[in-house]
CSV table of C-alpha atoms in Angstrom, one decimal:
chain,number,residue,atom,x,y,z
A,193,MET,CA,97.6,-19.7,60.7
A,194,ALA,CA,97.1,-17.2,57.9
A,195,THR,CA,94.1,-14.9,58.0
A,196,ALA,CA,92.4,-13.8,54.9
A,197,GLU,CA,92.5,-10.1,54.3
A,198,PRO,CA,89.1,-8.5,54.0
A,199,PRO,CA,88.1,-7.7,50.5
A,200,GLN,CA,88.8,-4.1,49.5
A,201,PRO,CA,85.8,-2.1,48.4
A,202,ALA,CA,85.8,-1.5,44.6
A,203,THR,CA,86.7,2.0,43.6
A,204,PRO,CA,83.7,3.5,41.9
A,205,SER,CA,84.5,4.3,38.3
A,206,LYS,CA,83.9,7.8,37.2
A,207,PRO,CA,81.0,8.0,34.8
A,208,ARG,CA,81.9,8.9,31.3
A,209,ARG,CA,80.6,12.2,30.0
A,210,LYS,CA,78.6,11.7,26.9
A,211,ILE,CA,79.0,14.2,24.2
A,212,SER,CA,75.7,15.7,23.2
A,213,PRO,CA,74.8,15.3,19.5
A,214,SER,CA,73.4,18.8,19.5
A,215,LEU,CA,76.7,20.1,20.8
A,216,VAL,CA,78.6,18.4,18.0
A,217,LEU,CA,76.1,19.5,15.3
A,218,GLY,CA,76.1,23.1,16.7
A,219,THR,CA,79.9,23.2,16.7
A,220,LEU,CA,80.1,21.9,13.2
A,221,LEU,CA,77.5,24.4,11.9
A,222,ALA,CA,79.2,27.3,13.7
A,223,VAL,CA,82.6,26.4,12.3
A,224,ALA,CA,81.2,26.0,8.8
A,225,GLY,CA,79.5,29.4,9.0
A,226,VAL,CA,82.6,31.1,10.4
A,227,GLY,CA,84.7,29.5,7.7
A,228,PHE,CA,82.3,30.6,4.9
A,229,VAL,CA,82.5,34.2,6.1
A,230,ALA,CA,86.3,34.1,6.6
A,231,SER,CA,86.7,32.8,3.1
A,232,LYS,CA,84.6,35.7,1.7
A,233,ILE,CA,86.8,38.2,3.6
A,234,SER,CA,90.1,36.6,2.8
A,235,SER,CA,89.3,36.6,-1.0
A,236,LYS,CA,88.8,40.3,-0.9
A,237,TRP,CA,91.0,41.2,2.0
A,238,PRO,CA,92.9,44.2,0.5
A,239,GLU,CA,89.6,45.9,-0.3
A,240,VAL,CA,88.0,44.9,3.1
A,241,ARG,CA,91.0,46.2,5.0
A,242,ASP,CA,90.8,49.5,3.1
A,243,ARG,CA,87.1,49.8,4.0
A,244,LEU,CA,87.7,48.9,7.6
A,245,GLU,CA,90.4,51.6,7.8
A,246,HIS,CA,88.0,54.2,6.5
A,247,VAL,CA,84.9,53.1,8.4
A,248,SER,CA,82.4,55.9,9.2
A,249,ALA,CA,82.4,56.2,13.0
A,250,GLY,CA,79.1,58.1,12.8
A,251,TRP,CA,77.2,55.4,11.0
A,252,LEU,CA,78.8,52.7,13.1
A,253,GLY,CA,77.8,54.5,16.2
A,254,LEU,CA,74.2,54.8,14.9
A,255,GLY,CA,74.2,51.1,14.2
A,256,LEU,CA,75.3,50.3,17.7
A,257,ALA,CA,72.6,52.6,19.2
A,258,LEU,CA,69.9,50.9,17.1
A,259,ALA,CA,71.2,47.6,18.3
A,260,VAL,CA,70.7,48.7,21.9
A,261,LEU,CA,67.2,49.9,21.1
A,262,GLY,CA,66.5,46.5,19.4
A,263,MET,CA,67.6,44.4,22.3
A,264,VAL,CA,65.7,46.6,24.8
A,265,ALA,CA,62.6,46.4,22.7
A,266,ILE,CA,62.8,42.6,22.8
A,267,ALA,CA,63.1,42.7,26.6
A,268,LEU,CA,60.2,45.1,27.0
A,269,ALA,CA,58.0,43.0,24.7
A,270,TRP,CA,58.5,40.1,27.1
A,271,ARG,CA,56.6,41.8,29.9
A,272,PRO,CA,53.2,41.7,28.2
A,273,VAL,CA,53.7,38.0,27.5
A,274,LEU,CA,54.3,37.4,31.2
A,275,ILE,CA,51.2,39.3,32.2
A,276,ALA,CA,49.1,37.5,29.5
A,277,LEU,CA,50.1,34.2,31.0
A,278,GLY,CA,48.8,35.2,34.4
A,279,ALA,CA,52.0,36.3,36.1
A,280,PRO,CA,51.9,39.3,38.4
A,281,ALA,CA,53.1,42.5,36.7
A,282,VAL,CA,56.6,43.5,37.6
A,283,SER,CA,58.4,46.7,36.7
A,284,ARG,CA,59.8,47.2,33.2
A,285,ALA,CA,63.3,47.8,34.8
A,286,THR,CA,63.1,44.3,36.4
A,287,VAL,CA,62.1,42.6,33.2
A,288,VAL,CA,64.9,44.3,31.3
A,289,ARG,CA,67.4,43.2,33.9
A,290,TRP,CA,66.1,39.6,33.8
A,291,TYR,CA,66.2,39.6,30.0
A,292,PHE,CA,69.8,40.7,29.6
A,293,VAL,CA,71.3,38.6,32.4
A,294,GLY,CA,69.4,35.5,31.3
A,295,GLU,CA,69.9,36.0,27.6
A,296,ILE,CA,73.7,35.5,27.9
A,297,GLY,CA,72.8,31.7,28.0
A,298,LYS,CA,72.1,31.8,24.2
A,299,TYR,CA,75.8,31.7,23.6
A,300,VAL,CA,76.1,28.3,25.3
A,301,PRO,CA,75.7,25.4,22.9
A,302,GLY,CA,72.4,23.5,23.2
A,303,GLY,CA,69.8,26.2,22.7
A,304,ILE,CA,68.0,25.5,26.0
A,305,TRP,CA,70.1,27.9,28.3
A,306,THR,CA,68.4,31.1,27.1
A,307,VAL,CA,65.1,29.6,28.3
A,308,VAL,CA,66.5,28.3,31.6
A,309,GLY,CA,68.4,31.6,32.3
A,310,ARG,CA,65.5,34.0,31.9
A,311,ALA,CA,62.9,31.6,33.4
A,312,GLU,CA,65.0,30.9,36.5
A,313,LEU,CA,65.7,34.5,37.1
A,314,SER,CA,62.0,35.4,36.9
A,315,ARG,CA,61.0,32.4,39.0
A,316,ARG,CA,63.5,33.4,41.7
A,317,GLY,CA,62.0,36.9,41.4
A,318,GLY,CA,58.7,35.5,42.7
A,319,LEU,CA,56.9,34.5,39.5
A,320,PRO,CA,55.1,31.1,39.1
A,321,ARG,CA,57.3,28.5,37.5
A,322,SER,CA,54.8,27.7,34.8
A,323,ALA,CA,54.4,31.3,33.8
A,324,ALA,CA,58.2,31.9,34.0
A,325,TYR,CA,59.1,29.0,31.7
A,326,GLY,CA,56.0,29.3,29.5
A,327,SER,CA,56.5,33.1,28.9
A,328,VAL,CA,60.1,32.6,27.8
A,329,ALA,CA,59.1,29.8,25.3
A,330,LEU,CA,56.2,31.8,24.0
A,331,SER,CA,58.3,35.0,23.7
A,332,LEU,CA,60.9,33.2,21.6
A,333,LEU,CA,58.1,31.9,19.3
A,334,LEU,CA,56.6,35.4,19.0
A,335,LEU,CA,60.0,36.9,18.4
A,336,GLU,CA,60.7,34.6,15.5
A,337,LEU,CA,57.2,35.1,14.1
A,338,GLY,CA,57.7,38.9,14.4
A,339,ALA,CA,60.8,38.6,12.3
A,340,ALA,CA,59.0,36.5,9.8
A,341,CYS,CA,56.2,39.1,9.5
A,342,VAL,CA,58.7,41.9,8.9
A,343,ALA,CA,60.7,39.8,6.5
A,344,ALA,CA,57.6,38.8,4.5
A,345,VAL,CA,57.1,42.5,3.7
A,346,ALA,CA,60.8,43.4,3.4
A,347,LEU,CA,61.9,40.6,1.1
A,348,PRO,CA,60.0,41.7,-2.1
A,349,LEU,CA,60.6,45.4,-1.3
A,350,GLY,CA,64.3,44.8,-0.8
A,351,GLY,CA,64.7,42.7,-4.0
A,352,VAL,CA,65.8,39.6,-2.0
A,353,ALA,CA,62.7,37.6,-3.1
A,354,HIS,CA,64.6,36.0,-5.9
A,355,HIS,CA,66.4,34.0,-3.3
A,356,SER,CA,63.8,31.2,-3.3
A,357,GLY,CA,65.2,29.6,-0.1
A,358,ALA,CA,64.8,32.7,2.0
A,359,ALA,CA,61.3,33.4,0.6
A,360,TRP,CA,60.1,29.9,1.2
A,361,LEU,CA,61.5,29.9,4.7
A,362,VAL,CA,59.4,32.9,5.6
A,363,VAL,CA,56.3,31.7,3.8
A,364,LEU,CA,56.3,28.4,5.6
A,365,LEU,CA,57.2,29.8,9.0
A,366,LEU,CA,54.3,32.2,9.2
A,367,PRO,CA,51.3,30.0,8.8
A,368,VAL,CA,52.8,27.2,10.9
A,369,GLY,CA,53.7,29.7,13.7
A,370,LEU,CA,50.4,31.4,13.6
A,371,ALA,CA,48.6,28.0,13.9
A,372,VAL,CA,50.7,27.1,16.9
A,373,LEU,CA,49.6,30.4,18.6
A,374,HIS,CA,45.9,29.4,18.4
A,375,PRO,CA,44.6,28.6,21.9
A,376,LYS,CA,43.3,25.2,20.8
A,377,VAL,CA,46.6,24.1,19.3
A,378,LEU,CA,48.6,25.6,22.1
A,379,GLY,CA,46.3,24.0,24.7
A,380,ALA,CA,46.6,20.6,23.1
A,381,SER,CA,50.4,20.9,23.0
A,382,LEU,CA,50.6,21.8,26.7
A,383,LYS,CA,48.3,18.9,27.6
A,384,GLY,CA,50.6,16.6,25.6
A,385,ILE,CA,53.7,18.0,27.4
A,386,ALA,CA,52.0,17.4,30.8
A,387,LYS,CA,51.2,13.8,29.8
A,388,VAL,CA,54.7,13.1,28.7
A,389,THR,CA,56.4,14.7,31.6
A,390,HIS,CA,53.8,13.6,34.2
A,391,ARG,CA,53.8,17.1,35.6
A,392,GLU,CA,50.8,19.3,36.1
A,393,VAL,CA,50.8,22.4,33.8
A,394,SER,CA,48.8,25.3,35.1
A,395,LEU,CA,49.0,28.1,32.6
A,396,THR,CA,46.7,30.8,31.3
A,397,ILE,CA,46.3,30.6,27.5
A,398,PRO,CA,45.5,34.1,26.1
A,399,PRO,CA,42.8,34.5,23.4
A,400,PHE,CA,44.1,34.5,19.8
A,401,ALA,CA,43.5,38.2,19.5
A,402,THR,CA,45.8,38.8,22.5
A,403,MET,CA,48.4,36.5,20.9
A,404,LEU,CA,48.3,38.7,17.7
A,405,ARG,CA,48.7,41.8,19.9
A,406,LEU,CA,51.7,40.3,21.6
A,407,LEU,CA,53.2,39.4,18.2
A,408,ALA,CA,52.8,43.0,17.1
A,409,GLY,CA,54.8,44.0,20.1
A,410,TYR,CA,57.9,42.4,18.7
A,411,VAL,CA,57.8,44.2,15.3
A,412,PRO,CA,59.5,47.5,16.5
A,413,ALA,CA,62.5,45.4,17.7
A,414,TRP,CA,63.0,44.0,14.2
A,415,LEU,CA,62.8,47.5,12.7
A,416,PHE,CA,65.6,48.6,15.0
A,417,ILE,CA,67.7,45.5,14.3
A,418,GLY,CA,67.3,45.6,10.5
A,419,THR,CA,68.0,49.3,10.3
A,420,GLY,CA,70.9,49.0,12.7
A,421,THR,CA,72.5,46.3,10.6
A,422,TRP,CA,72.1,48.6,7.5
A,423,ALA,CA,73.7,51.5,9.4
A,424,ILE,CA,76.7,49.3,10.2
A,425,THR,CA,76.9,48.2,6.5
A,426,ARG,CA,76.5,51.9,5.5
A,427,SER,CA,79.6,52.7,7.6
A,428,LEU,CA,81.6,50.5,5.2
A,429,ASP,CA,79.8,51.2,2.0
A,430,PRO,CA,78.0,54.5,1.4
A,431,HIS,CA,76.0,52.9,-1.4
A,432,ALA,CA,74.7,50.0,0.6
A,433,PRO,CA,71.0,49.5,-0.4
A,434,PHE,CA,68.7,49.9,2.6
A,435,GLY,CA,66.0,47.4,1.5
A,436,THR,CA,68.3,44.6,0.5
A,437,VAL,CA,70.5,44.8,3.6
A,438,PHE,CA,67.4,45.2,5.9
A,439,ALA,CA,65.6,42.2,4.5
A,440,ALA,CA,68.8,40.0,4.5
A,441,ALA,CA,69.5,41.0,8.1
A,442,ILE,CA,66.1,39.8,9.3
A,443,VAL,CA,66.2,36.6,7.3
A,444,SER,CA,69.7,35.8,8.6
A,445,TRP,CA,68.4,36.1,12.2
A,446,ILE,CA,65.6,33.7,11.4
A,447,VAL,CA,68.1,31.2,10.0
A,448,GLY,CA,70.1,31.5,13.2
A,449,PHE,CA,67.0,30.9,15.3
A,450,LEU,CA,66.0,27.8,13.4
A,451,LEU,CA,69.4,26.2,13.8
A,452,VAL,CA,68.9,25.8,17.6
A,453,PRO,CA,72.1,23.8,18.3
A,454,VAL,CA,74.3,26.7,17.2
A,455,PRO,CA,75.0,29.0,20.2
A,456,GLY,CA,73.6,32.5,19.4
A,457,GLY,CA,73.5,31.5,15.7
A,458,VAL,CA,77.2,32.3,15.5
A,459,GLY,CA,78.6,31.8,12.0
A,460,VAL,CA,75.3,30.7,10.6
A,461,ARG,CA,73.7,34.1,10.8
A,462,GLU,CA,76.7,35.7,9.3
A,463,GLY,CA,76.9,33.1,6.5
A,464,ALA,CA,73.2,33.6,5.6
A,465,PHE,CA,73.6,37.4,5.5
A,466,THR,CA,76.7,37.2,3.3
A,467,ALA,CA,74.9,34.8,0.9
A,468,LEU,CA,71.9,37.1,0.6
A,469,VAL,CA,73.7,40.4,0.1
A,470,VAL,CA,75.8,41.2,-2.9
A,471,LEU,CA,78.2,44.1,-2.1
A,472,PRO,CA,81.6,44.9,-3.6
A,473,GLY,CA,84.9,44.1,-1.9
A,474,GLY,CA,83.7,41.7,0.7
A,475,VAL,CA,81.6,44.4,2.4
A,476,ALA,CA,78.8,42.0,3.2
A,477,ALA,CA,81.1,39.6,5.2
A,478,ALA,CA,82.8,42.5,7.0
A,479,SER,CA,79.4,44.0,7.8
A,480,ALA,CA,78.2,40.7,9.1
A,481,LEU,CA,81.1,40.4,11.5
A,482,LEU,CA,80.8,44.1,12.6
A,483,ALA,CA,77.1,43.5,13.3
A,484,ARG,CA,77.9,40.4,15.3
A,485,VAL,CA,80.4,42.3,17.4
A,486,ALA,CA,77.9,45.1,17.9
A,487,PHE,CA,75.1,42.9,19.1
A,488,MET,CA,77.4,40.8,21.3
A,489,LEU,CA,78.7,44.0,22.9
A,490,VAL,CA,75.1,45.0,23.6
A,491,ASP,CA,74.3,41.6,25.2
A,492,GLY,CA,77.5,41.6,27.3
A,493,ALA,CA,77.2,45.2,28.4
A,494,GLY,CA,73.5,44.7,29.2
A,495,ALA,CA,74.2,41.6,31.4
A,496,ILE,CA,76.9,43.6,33.3
A,497,ILE,CA,75.2,47.0,33.6
A,498,THR,CA,71.5,46.2,34.1
A,499,PRO,CA,71.9,44.5,37.5
A,500,ILE,CA,73.8,47.5,38.7
A,501,VAL,CA,71.6,50.3,37.2
A,502,LEU,CA,68.2,48.7,37.2
A,503,ARG,CA,67.2,47.5,40.7
A,504,SER,CA,64.5,44.9,41.1
A,505,SER,CA,61.1,46.3,42.1
A,506,LYS,CA,59.7,44.9,45.3
A,507,SER,CA,56.1,46.0,44.4
A,508,VAL,CA,54.2,43.4,42.4
A,509,GLU,CA,51.0,44.6,40.8
A,510,ALA,CA,48.0,42.5,40.4
A,511,PRO,CA,47.6,40.9,37.0
A,512,PRO,CA,44.9,42.4,34.7
A,513,ALA,CA,41.6,40.6,34.5
A,514,ALA,CA,42.1,37.6,32.2
A,515,ALA,CA,39.7,35.2,33.9
A,516,ALA,CA,38.0,34.4,30.5
A,517,ALA,CA,41.2,33.0,29.2
A,518,PRO,CA,41.3,29.2,29.3
A,519,ARG,CA,43.8,27.5,31.7
A,520,VAL,CA,45.5,24.2,31.1
A,521,THR,CA,45.8,22.1,34.3
């Protein structure tokens, strides 16, 4: 008598990986931006090659040094944001180390990894989760608004104001961003997030005057970044106008920030800079690429060197008195 074989368990099918729309969009925008810059260089390649062969090492070195100062200034400006949100004060060396190691995530498509990287490092360093994530999000907003403030002054002075798109971008960004910084607006936003995520958000919201002070802390970084980009451009063209290059550099960073899906604004930032600056012989495109390489070198070297050189401080200071600031729970 034949016996029926027991049924074999079904082999579980591997779940299909879904391609994120933001990844596709970011990749397309990055490719388009790189293609635009490449076309600008290729059309003037003989002149570009000649300028690259005769690049001024001194001006290029100055640009790289200013790029380092700009990135360090951004890292140091994050520390007051942490303290303002109620986190215990940690050493500046620790904050700089967290910044550079976590900031590498900005080159991963999606735009969220720079937040996760820095926030998780600070959370594992002993800071409250809400302050860690909240400080990174707020610091990015303050960073972009700081750029908008500097660009609003630099655009007309640099003669780039005739580019209506760039001018309107800054004009619209400033009032909207400043409104978001107001405690009432920010508090309502956090309550909305808590309602949607069904998670309690316990975060100190600084007064508006403190927000403006934190915003001012990011201005020096943009002065370094804009001047550093000009120095790099000056290494290729001794007649590069400071005001125009400075303003275009800041606006190009803003455009790269706004296009979140593009990792690190690669391609888009260079395309915006090239479109805003008119220089002979493809200098603008070559300068944009040299500036990108310089800032990527700073990011990469910072992520490698800071964990070795800057050791985490074990001592945690008590946060300054901020009891009057409202809390969202």
